[in-house]
Amino acid sequence: AAGVIQSPRHLIKEKRETATLKCYPIPRHDTVYWYQQGPGQDPQFLISFYEKMQSDKGSIPDRFSAQQFSDYHSELNMSSLELGDSALYFCASSLTLHLNGTTRYEQYFGPGTRLTVT
Amino acid sequence: GQQVMQIPQYQHVQEGEDFTTYCNSSTTLSNIQWYKQRPGGHPVFLIQLVKSGEVKKQKRLTFQFGEAKKNSSLHITATQTTDVGTYFCAGLMDSNYQLIWGAGTKLIIKP
């Protein structure tokens, strides 16, 4: 079965540079999420898109922006990179299902992009 | 702010011993999900609990959702080396449908 694809898998940038991370969700999934995970930490929610519209915003710095395109892939743009931005960035996708009065929307995570800022 | 507290942060067990992690929310949850992240891997969805007092089993894993829908637990019976990883709960807030992650419990098998 198709999984969430992220590229690149590893990225090394210098301070003040920019970076663009890409995510290709599972086909027919309607929601995309971006997370940042530092070493030994839980995933920190950054932002999500439902049907290509921004649906929720978490702890995303103003230096970061994201969008979802007509083909449903999403990009996370990061500018003026700082050392503290070094982390694993996960993209996840989900399909919202309403069944028997409940909503199912389990998230399927991609392998992540490891960003190192030097 | 809304929080999901997860304890313990780490649990060291001998292979064959049991493991339990607990999550507690400050507010009522619409539902709760559990994920497992292996070292160097990505979170993988395990289960979603929706109903008050719900108990679900997956082989040696037992998941519970509290009657008040504010707490949940994951219990693993007779741990194996393949259980190693960090277990996260993530609760969907009843108030705003935002998913709040617990800090995770790392299961470590003693050599």
PDB file of C-alpha atoms in Angstrom:
ATOM      1  CA  ALA A   1       0.000   0.000   0.000  1.00  0.00           C
ATOM      2  CA  ALA A   2       1.139   3.539  -0.720  1.00  0.00           C
ATOM      3  CA  GLY A   3       2.649   5.435   2.181  1.00  0.00           C
ATOM      4  CA  VAL A   4       3.423   9.056   2.882  1.00  0.00           C
ATOM      5  CA  ILE A   5       6.479  10.181   0.973  1.00  0.00           C
ATOM      6  CA  GLN A   6       8.781  12.900   2.201  1.00  0.00           C
ATOM      7  CA  SER A   7      11.738  14.480   0.507  1.00  0.00           C
ATOM      8  CA  PRO A   8      14.508  14.995   1.052  1.00  0.00           C
ATOM      9  CA  ARG A   9      15.238  12.477   3.798  1.00  0.00           C
ATOM     10  CA  HIS A  10      18.234  14.436   5.022  1.00  0.00           C
ATOM     11  CA  LEU A  11      19.067  18.105   4.627  1.00  0.00           C
ATOM     12  CA  ILE A  12      21.989  20.130   5.878  1.00  0.00           C
ATOM     13  CA  LYS A  13      21.738  23.897   5.827  1.00  0.00           C
ATOM     14  CA  GLU A  14      23.622  26.785   7.320  1.00  0.00           C
ATOM     15  CA  LYS A  15      22.206  29.431   9.623  1.00  0.00           C
ATOM     16  CA  ARG A  16      20.069  32.047   7.875  1.00  0.00           C
ATOM     17  CA  GLU A  17      19.553  29.844   4.837  1.00  0.00           C
ATOM     18  CA  THR A  18      16.171  28.627   3.624  1.00  0.00           C
ATOM     19  CA  ALA A  19      14.852  25.097   3.275  1.00  0.00           C
ATOM     20  CA  THR A  20      11.865  23.517   1.567  1.00  0.00           C
ATOM     21  CA  LEU A  21      10.514  20.167   2.674  1.00  0.00           C
ATOM     22  CA  LYS A  22       8.074  18.234   0.538  1.00  0.00           C
ATOM     23  CA  CYS A  23       5.338  15.801   1.448  1.00  0.00           C
ATOM     24  CA  TYR A  24       3.236  13.537  -0.743  1.00  0.00           C
ATOM     25  CA  PRO A  25       0.281  12.204   1.260  1.00  0.00           C
ATOM     26  CA  ILE A  26      -1.396   8.877   0.799  1.00  0.00           C
ATOM     27  CA  PRO A  27      -3.709   9.113  -2.227  1.00  0.00           C
ATOM     28  CA  ARG A  28      -7.283  10.168  -1.369  1.00  0.00           C
ATOM     29  CA  HIS A  29      -6.320  11.328   2.117  1.00  0.00           C
ATOM     30  CA  ASP A  30      -7.942  14.674   2.814  1.00  0.00           C
ATOM     31  CA  THR A  31      -5.734  16.073   5.582  1.00  0.00           C
ATOM     32  CA  VAL A  32      -2.001  16.743   5.810  1.00  0.00           C
ATOM     33  CA  TYR A  33      -0.141  17.557   9.009  1.00  0.00           C
ATOM     34  CA  TRP A  34       3.365  18.828   9.668  1.00  0.00           C
ATOM     35  CA  TYR A  35       5.232  18.025  12.883  1.00  0.00           C
ATOM     36  CA  GLN A  36       8.626  18.933  14.299  1.00  0.00           C
ATOM     37  CA  GLN A  37      10.332  16.434  16.599  1.00  0.00           C
ATOM     38  CA  GLY A  38      13.456  17.311  18.524  1.00  0.00           C
ATOM     39  CA  PRO A  39      15.677  14.596  20.056  1.00  0.00           C
ATOM     40  CA  GLY A  40      13.827  12.734  22.809  1.00  0.00           C
ATOM     41  CA  GLN A  41      10.734  14.882  22.406  1.00  0.00           C
ATOM     42  CA  ASP A  42       7.180  14.256  21.295  1.00  0.00           C
ATOM     43  CA  PRO A  43       6.065  15.463  17.881  1.00  0.00           C
ATOM     44  CA  GLN A  44       5.178  19.151  18.014  1.00  0.00           C
ATOM     45  CA  PHE A  45       2.290  19.996  15.733  1.00  0.00           C
ATOM     46  CA  LEU A  46       3.068  22.805  13.323  1.00  0.00           C
ATOM     47  CA  ILE A  47       0.214  23.135  10.856  1.00  0.00           C
ATOM     48  CA  SER A  48      -2.432  21.141   8.996  1.00  0.00           C
ATOM     49  CA  PHE A  49      -4.406  21.363   5.788  1.00  0.00           C
ATOM     50  CA  TYR A  50      -7.824  19.902   5.049  1.00  0.00           C
ATOM     51  CA  GLU A  51      -8.667  19.667   1.380  1.00  0.00           C
ATOM     52  CA  LYS A  52      -5.879  22.121   0.542  1.00  0.00           C
ATOM     53  CA  MET A  53      -7.066  24.776   2.984  1.00  0.00           C
ATOM     54  CA  GLN A  54      -5.189  25.506   6.197  1.00  0.00           C
ATOM     55  CA  SER A  55      -7.260  23.899   8.934  1.00  0.00           C
ATOM     56  CA  ASP A  56      -5.243  24.263  12.116  1.00  0.00           C
ATOM     57  CA  LYS A  57      -2.114  26.008  13.277  1.00  0.00           C
ATOM     58  CA  GLY A  58       0.160  24.924  16.078  1.00  0.00           C
ATOM     59  CA  SER A  59       3.549  26.115  17.217  1.00  0.00           C
ATOM     60  CA  ILE A  60       4.783  27.097  13.785  1.00  0.00           C
ATOM     61  CA  PRO A  61       7.293  29.982  13.843  1.00  0.00           C
ATOM     62  CA  ASP A  62       6.556  33.019  11.686  1.00  0.00           C
ATOM     63  CA  ARG A  63       9.701  32.153   9.698  1.00  0.00           C
ATOM     64  CA  PHE A  64       7.978  28.998   8.490  1.00  0.00           C
ATOM     65  CA  SER A  65       5.133  28.753   6.032  1.00  0.00           C
ATOM     66  CA  ALA A  66       3.365  25.872   4.390  1.00  0.00           C
ATOM     67  CA  GLN A  67       0.898  25.210   1.658  1.00  0.00           C
ATOM     68  CA  GLN A  68      -0.912  22.373  -0.010  1.00  0.00           C
ATOM     69  CA  PHE A  69      -1.100  22.285  -3.770  1.00  0.00           C
ATOM     70  CA  SER A  70      -3.787  21.199  -6.208  1.00  0.00           C
ATOM     71  CA  ASP A  71      -2.212  17.734  -6.489  1.00  0.00           C
ATOM     72  CA  TYR A  72      -2.439  17.466  -2.662  1.00  0.00           C
ATOM     73  CA  HIS A  73       1.278  17.506  -2.059  1.00  0.00           C
ATOM     74  CA  SER A  74       2.424  19.913   0.616  1.00  0.00           C
ATOM     75  CA  GLU A  75       5.557  21.953   1.175  1.00  0.00           C
ATOM     76  CA  LEU A  76       6.990  23.390   4.354  1.00  0.00           C
ATOM     77  CA  ASN A  77       9.126  26.443   3.713  1.00  0.00           C
ATOM     78  CA  MET A  78      11.590  27.469   6.355  1.00  0.00           C
ATOM     79  CA  SER A  79      13.514  30.724   6.189  1.00  0.00           C
ATOM     80  CA  SER A  80      16.239  32.379   8.266  1.00  0.00           C
ATOM     81  CA  LEU A  81      17.144  28.998   9.679  1.00  0.00           C
ATOM     82  CA  GLU A  82      18.422  28.842  13.235  1.00  0.00           C
ATOM     83  CA  LEU A  83      20.446  26.165  14.999  1.00  0.00           C
ATOM     84  CA  GLY A  84      17.353  25.316  17.044  1.00  0.00           C
ATOM     85  CA  ASP A  85      15.475  24.357  13.892  1.00  0.00           C
ATOM     86  CA  SER A  86      17.585  21.187  13.664  1.00  0.00           C
ATOM     87  CA  ALA A  87      15.063  18.391  14.118  1.00  0.00           C
ATOM     88  CA  LEU A  88      13.113  15.650  12.435  1.00  0.00           C
ATOM     89  CA  TYR A  89      10.201  17.012  10.425  1.00  0.00           C
ATOM     90  CA  PHE A  90       7.345  14.608   9.886  1.00  0.00           C
ATOM     91  CA  CYS A  91       4.481  14.892   7.519  1.00  0.00           C
ATOM     92  CA  ALA A  92       1.380  12.833   8.194  1.00  0.00           C
ATOM     93  CA  SER A  93      -1.846  12.358   6.305  1.00  0.00           C
ATOM     94  CA  SER A  94      -5.261  11.096   7.268  1.00  0.00           C
ATOM     95  CA  LEU A  95      -8.636  10.347   5.786  1.00  0.00           C
ATOM     96  CA  THR A  96     -11.590  11.616   7.758  1.00  0.00           C
ATOM     97  CA  LEU A  97     -14.206   8.892   8.134  1.00  0.00           C
ATOM     98  CA  HIS A  98     -17.530   9.254   9.897  1.00  0.00           C
ATOM     99  CA  LEU A  99     -18.705   5.845  11.068  1.00  0.00           C
ATOM    100  CA  ASN A 100     -21.434   4.947  13.553  1.00  0.00           C
ATOM    101  CA  GLY A 101     -21.463   8.396  15.107  1.00  0.00           C
ATOM    102  CA  THR A 102     -17.692   8.587  15.523  1.00  0.00           C
ATOM    103  CA  THR A 103     -14.958  10.167  13.488  1.00  0.00           C
ATOM    104  CA  ARG A 104     -11.886   8.186  12.514  1.00  0.00           C
ATOM    105  CA  TYR A 105      -8.860  10.045  11.273  1.00  0.00           C
ATOM    106  CA  GLU A 106      -5.776   8.059  12.241  1.00  0.00           C
ATOM    107  CA  GLN A 107      -2.627   9.716  11.007  1.00  0.00           C
ATOM    108  CA  TYR A 108      -0.119   7.942   8.816  1.00  0.00           C
ATOM    109  CA  PHE A 109       3.345   9.361   9.159  1.00  0.00           C
ATOM    110  CA  GLY A 110       6.039   9.666   6.555  1.00  0.00           C
ATOM    111  CA  PRO A 111       9.641   8.664   7.282  1.00  0.00           C
ATOM    112  CA  GLY A 112      10.574  12.238   8.120  1.00  0.00           C
ATOM    113  CA  THR A 113      13.162  14.721   6.925  1.00  0.00           C
ATOM    114  CA  ARG A 114      16.151  15.178   9.208  1.00  0.00           C
ATOM    115  CA  LEU A 115      17.186  18.815   9.036  1.00  0.00           C
ATOM    116  CA  THR A 116      20.552  19.808  10.412  1.00  0.00           C
ATOM    117  CA  VAL A 117      21.374  23.493  10.673  1.00  0.00           C
ATOM    118  CA  THR A 118      25.048  24.302  11.131  1.00  0.00           C
TER     119      THR A 118
ATOM    120  CA  GLY B   1      -3.450  25.494  28.055  1.00  0.00           C
ATOM    121  CA  GLN B   2      -4.841  22.115  27.194  1.00  0.00           C
ATOM    122  CA  GLN B   3      -2.429  19.349  28.027  1.00  0.00           C
ATOM    123  CA  VAL B   4      -2.127  15.611  27.922  1.00  0.00           C
ATOM    124  CA  MET B   5       0.228  14.385  30.616  1.00  0.00           C
ATOM    125  CA  GLN B   6       1.874  11.035  29.981  1.00  0.00           C
ATOM    126  CA  ILE B   7       3.824   9.049  32.556  1.00  0.00           C
ATOM    127  CA  PRO B   8       6.305   7.643  33.107  1.00  0.00           C
ATOM    128  CA  GLN B   9       8.844   9.230  30.793  1.00  0.00           C
ATOM    129  CA  TYR B  10      10.895   6.008  30.737  1.00  0.00           C
ATOM    130  CA  GLN B  11      10.298   2.474  31.883  1.00  0.00           C
ATOM    131  CA  HIS B  12      13.058  -0.094  32.112  1.00  0.00           C
ATOM    132  CA  VAL B  13      11.811  -3.677  32.227  1.00  0.00           C
ATOM    133  CA  GLN B  14      13.275  -7.136  31.959  1.00  0.00           C
ATOM    134  CA  GLU B  15      12.092  -9.009  28.922  1.00  0.00           C
ATOM    135  CA  GLY B  16       8.947 -10.850  29.927  1.00  0.00           C
ATOM    136  CA  GLU B  17       7.834  -8.234  32.460  1.00  0.00           C
ATOM    137  CA  ASP B  18       4.794  -6.046  31.963  1.00  0.00           C
ATOM    138  CA  PHE B  19       4.776  -2.400  30.905  1.00  0.00           C
ATOM    139  CA  THR B  20       2.173   0.299  31.443  1.00  0.00           C
ATOM    140  CA  THR B  21       1.950   3.920  30.351  1.00  0.00           C
ATOM    141  CA  TYR B  22      -0.720   6.364  31.453  1.00  0.00           C
ATOM    142  CA  CYS B  23      -2.182   9.484  29.897  1.00  0.00           C
ATOM    143  CA  ASN B  24      -4.245  12.089  31.680  1.00  0.00           C
ATOM    144  CA  SER B  25      -5.973  15.080  30.146  1.00  0.00           C
ATOM    145  CA  SER B  26      -6.995  18.281  31.849  1.00  0.00           C
ATOM    146  CA  THR B  27     -10.168  18.357  29.762  1.00  0.00           C
ATOM    147  CA  THR B  28     -12.597  15.834  28.321  1.00  0.00           C
ATOM    148  CA  LEU B  29     -11.408  14.107  25.195  1.00  0.00           C
ATOM    149  CA  SER B  30     -13.492  13.287  22.174  1.00  0.00           C
ATOM    150  CA  ASN B  31     -11.241  10.302  21.571  1.00  0.00           C
ATOM    151  CA  ILE B  32      -7.682   9.175  22.130  1.00  0.00           C
ATOM    152  CA  GLN B  33      -5.171   7.612  19.783  1.00  0.00           C
ATOM    153  CA  TRP B  34      -2.053   5.614  20.553  1.00  0.00           C
ATOM    154  CA  TYR B  35       1.093   5.565  18.430  1.00  0.00           C
ATOM    155  CA  LYS B  36       4.366   3.675  18.644  1.00  0.00           C
ATOM    156  CA  GLN B  37       7.673   5.077  17.451  1.00  0.00           C
ATOM    157  CA  ARG B  38      10.603   2.704  17.112  1.00  0.00           C
ATOM    158  CA  PRO B  39      14.110   4.165  17.581  1.00  0.00           C
ATOM    159  CA  GLY B  40      15.001   6.054  14.412  1.00  0.00           C
ATOM    160  CA  GLY B  41      11.524   5.540  12.984  1.00  0.00           C
ATOM    161  CA  HIS B  42       8.314   7.448  12.622  1.00  0.00           C
ATOM    162  CA  PRO B  43       5.145   7.253  14.739  1.00  0.00           C
ATOM    163  CA  VAL B  44       2.874   4.409  13.710  1.00  0.00           C
ATOM    164  CA  PHE B  45      -0.817   4.426  14.550  1.00  0.00           C
ATOM    165  CA  LEU B  46      -1.859   1.641  16.913  1.00  0.00           C
ATOM    166  CA  ILE B  47      -5.461   2.273  17.898  1.00  0.00           C
ATOM    167  CA  GLN B  48      -8.183   4.832  18.517  1.00  0.00           C
ATOM    168  CA  LEU B  49     -10.530   4.710  21.521  1.00  0.00           C
ATOM    169  CA  VAL B  50     -13.787   6.600  21.392  1.00  0.00           C
ATOM    170  CA  LYS B  51     -16.268   5.368  23.967  1.00  0.00           C
ATOM    171  CA  SER B  52     -16.259   6.008  27.699  1.00  0.00           C
ATOM    172  CA  GLY B  53     -14.798   3.007  29.524  1.00  0.00           C
ATOM    173  CA  GLU B  54     -13.719   1.364  26.263  1.00  0.00           C
ATOM    174  CA  VAL B  55     -11.188  -1.463  26.431  1.00  0.00           C
ATOM    175  CA  LYS B  56      -9.498  -2.827  23.327  1.00  0.00           C
ATOM    176  CA  LYS B  57      -6.898  -5.544  22.954  1.00  0.00           C
ATOM    177  CA  GLN B  58      -4.295  -6.192  20.311  1.00  0.00           C
ATOM    178  CA  LYS B  59      -2.517  -9.430  21.195  1.00  0.00           C
ATOM    179  CA  ARG B  60      -0.422  -8.537  24.274  1.00  0.00           C
ATOM    180  CA  LEU B  61      -1.474  -4.861  24.232  1.00  0.00           C
ATOM    181  CA  THR B  62      -4.503  -3.658  26.205  1.00  0.00           C
ATOM    182  CA  PHE B  63      -5.804  -0.130  25.747  1.00  0.00           C
ATOM    183  CA  GLN B  64      -8.280   1.521  28.105  1.00  0.00           C
ATOM    184  CA  PHE B  65     -10.222   4.770  27.950  1.00  0.00           C
ATOM    185  CA  GLY B  66     -11.471   6.125  31.248  1.00  0.00           C
ATOM    186  CA  GLU B  67     -15.121   6.510  32.168  1.00  0.00           C
ATOM    187  CA  ALA B  68     -14.776  10.291  32.240  1.00  0.00           C
ATOM    188  CA  LYS B  69     -12.874  10.260  28.914  1.00  0.00           C
ATOM    189  CA  LYS B  70     -10.000  12.138  30.518  1.00  0.00           C
ATOM    190  CA  ASN B  71      -7.489   9.345  30.937  1.00  0.00           C
ATOM    191  CA  SER B  72      -6.195   6.347  29.083  1.00  0.00           C
ATOM    192  CA  SER B  73      -3.663   3.598  29.539  1.00  0.00           C
ATOM    193  CA  LEU B  74      -1.695   1.119  27.486  1.00  0.00           C
ATOM    194  CA  HIS B  75      -0.585  -2.117  29.106  1.00  0.00           C
ATOM    195  CA  ILE B  76       1.778  -4.586  27.485  1.00  0.00           C
ATOM    196  CA  THR B  77       1.918  -8.088  28.927  1.00  0.00           C
ATOM    197  CA  ALA B  78       5.163 -10.056  28.851  1.00  0.00           C
ATOM    198  CA  THR B  79       7.250  -7.550  26.916  1.00  0.00           C
ATOM    199  CA  GLN B  80       9.429  -8.669  24.038  1.00  0.00           C
ATOM    200  CA  THR B  81      12.391  -6.977  22.382  1.00  0.00           C
ATOM    201  CA  THR B  82      10.142  -6.035  19.483  1.00  0.00           C
ATOM    202  CA  ASP B  83       8.113  -3.836  21.870  1.00  0.00           C
ATOM    203  CA  VAL B  84      11.037  -1.450  22.340  1.00  0.00           C
ATOM    204  CA  GLY B  85      10.202   2.120  21.365  1.00  0.00           C
ATOM    205  CA  THR B  86       8.325   5.174  22.536  1.00  0.00           C
ATOM    206  CA  TYR B  87       4.574   4.991  23.012  1.00  0.00           C
ATOM    207  CA  PHE B  88       2.605   8.193  22.536  1.00  0.00           C
ATOM    208  CA  CYS B  89      -0.977   8.971  23.329  1.00  0.00           C
ATOM    209  CA  ALA B  90      -2.709  11.768  21.427  1.00  0.00           C
ATOM    210  CA  GLY B  91      -6.034  13.090  22.605  1.00  0.00           C
ATOM    211  CA  LEU B  92      -8.610  14.904  20.524  1.00  0.00           C
ATOM    212  CA  MET B  93      -9.974  17.752  22.608  1.00  0.00           C
ATOM    213  CA  ASP B  94     -13.748  17.796  22.909  1.00  0.00           C
ATOM    214  CA  SER B  95     -13.768  21.580  22.915  1.00  0.00           C
ATOM    215  CA  ASN B  96     -11.880  22.433  19.754  1.00  0.00           C
ATOM    216  CA  TYR B  97     -11.044  19.112  18.071  1.00  0.00           C
ATOM    217  CA  GLN B  98      -7.336  19.808  18.374  1.00  0.00           C
ATOM    218  CA  LEU B  99      -5.069  16.768  18.728  1.00  0.00           C
ATOM    219  CA  ILE B 100      -2.775  17.088  21.740  1.00  0.00           C
ATOM    220  CA  TRP B 101       0.149  14.696  22.065  1.00  0.00           C
ATOM    221  CA  GLY B 102       1.502  13.251  25.280  1.00  0.00           C
ATOM    222  CA  ALA B 103       5.260  13.428  25.833  1.00  0.00           C
ATOM    223  CA  GLY B 104       5.644   9.695  25.270  1.00  0.00           C
ATOM    224  CA  THR B 105       6.875   6.799  27.387  1.00  0.00           C
ATOM    225  CA  LYS B 106      10.047   5.095  26.282  1.00  0.00           C
ATOM    226  CA  LEU B 107      10.068   1.337  26.818  1.00  0.00           C
ATOM    227  CA  ILE B 108      13.576   0.037  27.412  1.00  0.00           C
ATOM    228  CA  ILE B 109      14.363  -3.653  27.758  1.00  0.00           C
ATOM    229  CA  LYS B 110      17.186  -4.281  30.240  1.00  0.00           C
ATOM    230  CA  PRO B 111      20.021  -6.362  28.787  1.00  0.00           C
TER     231      PRO B 111
END
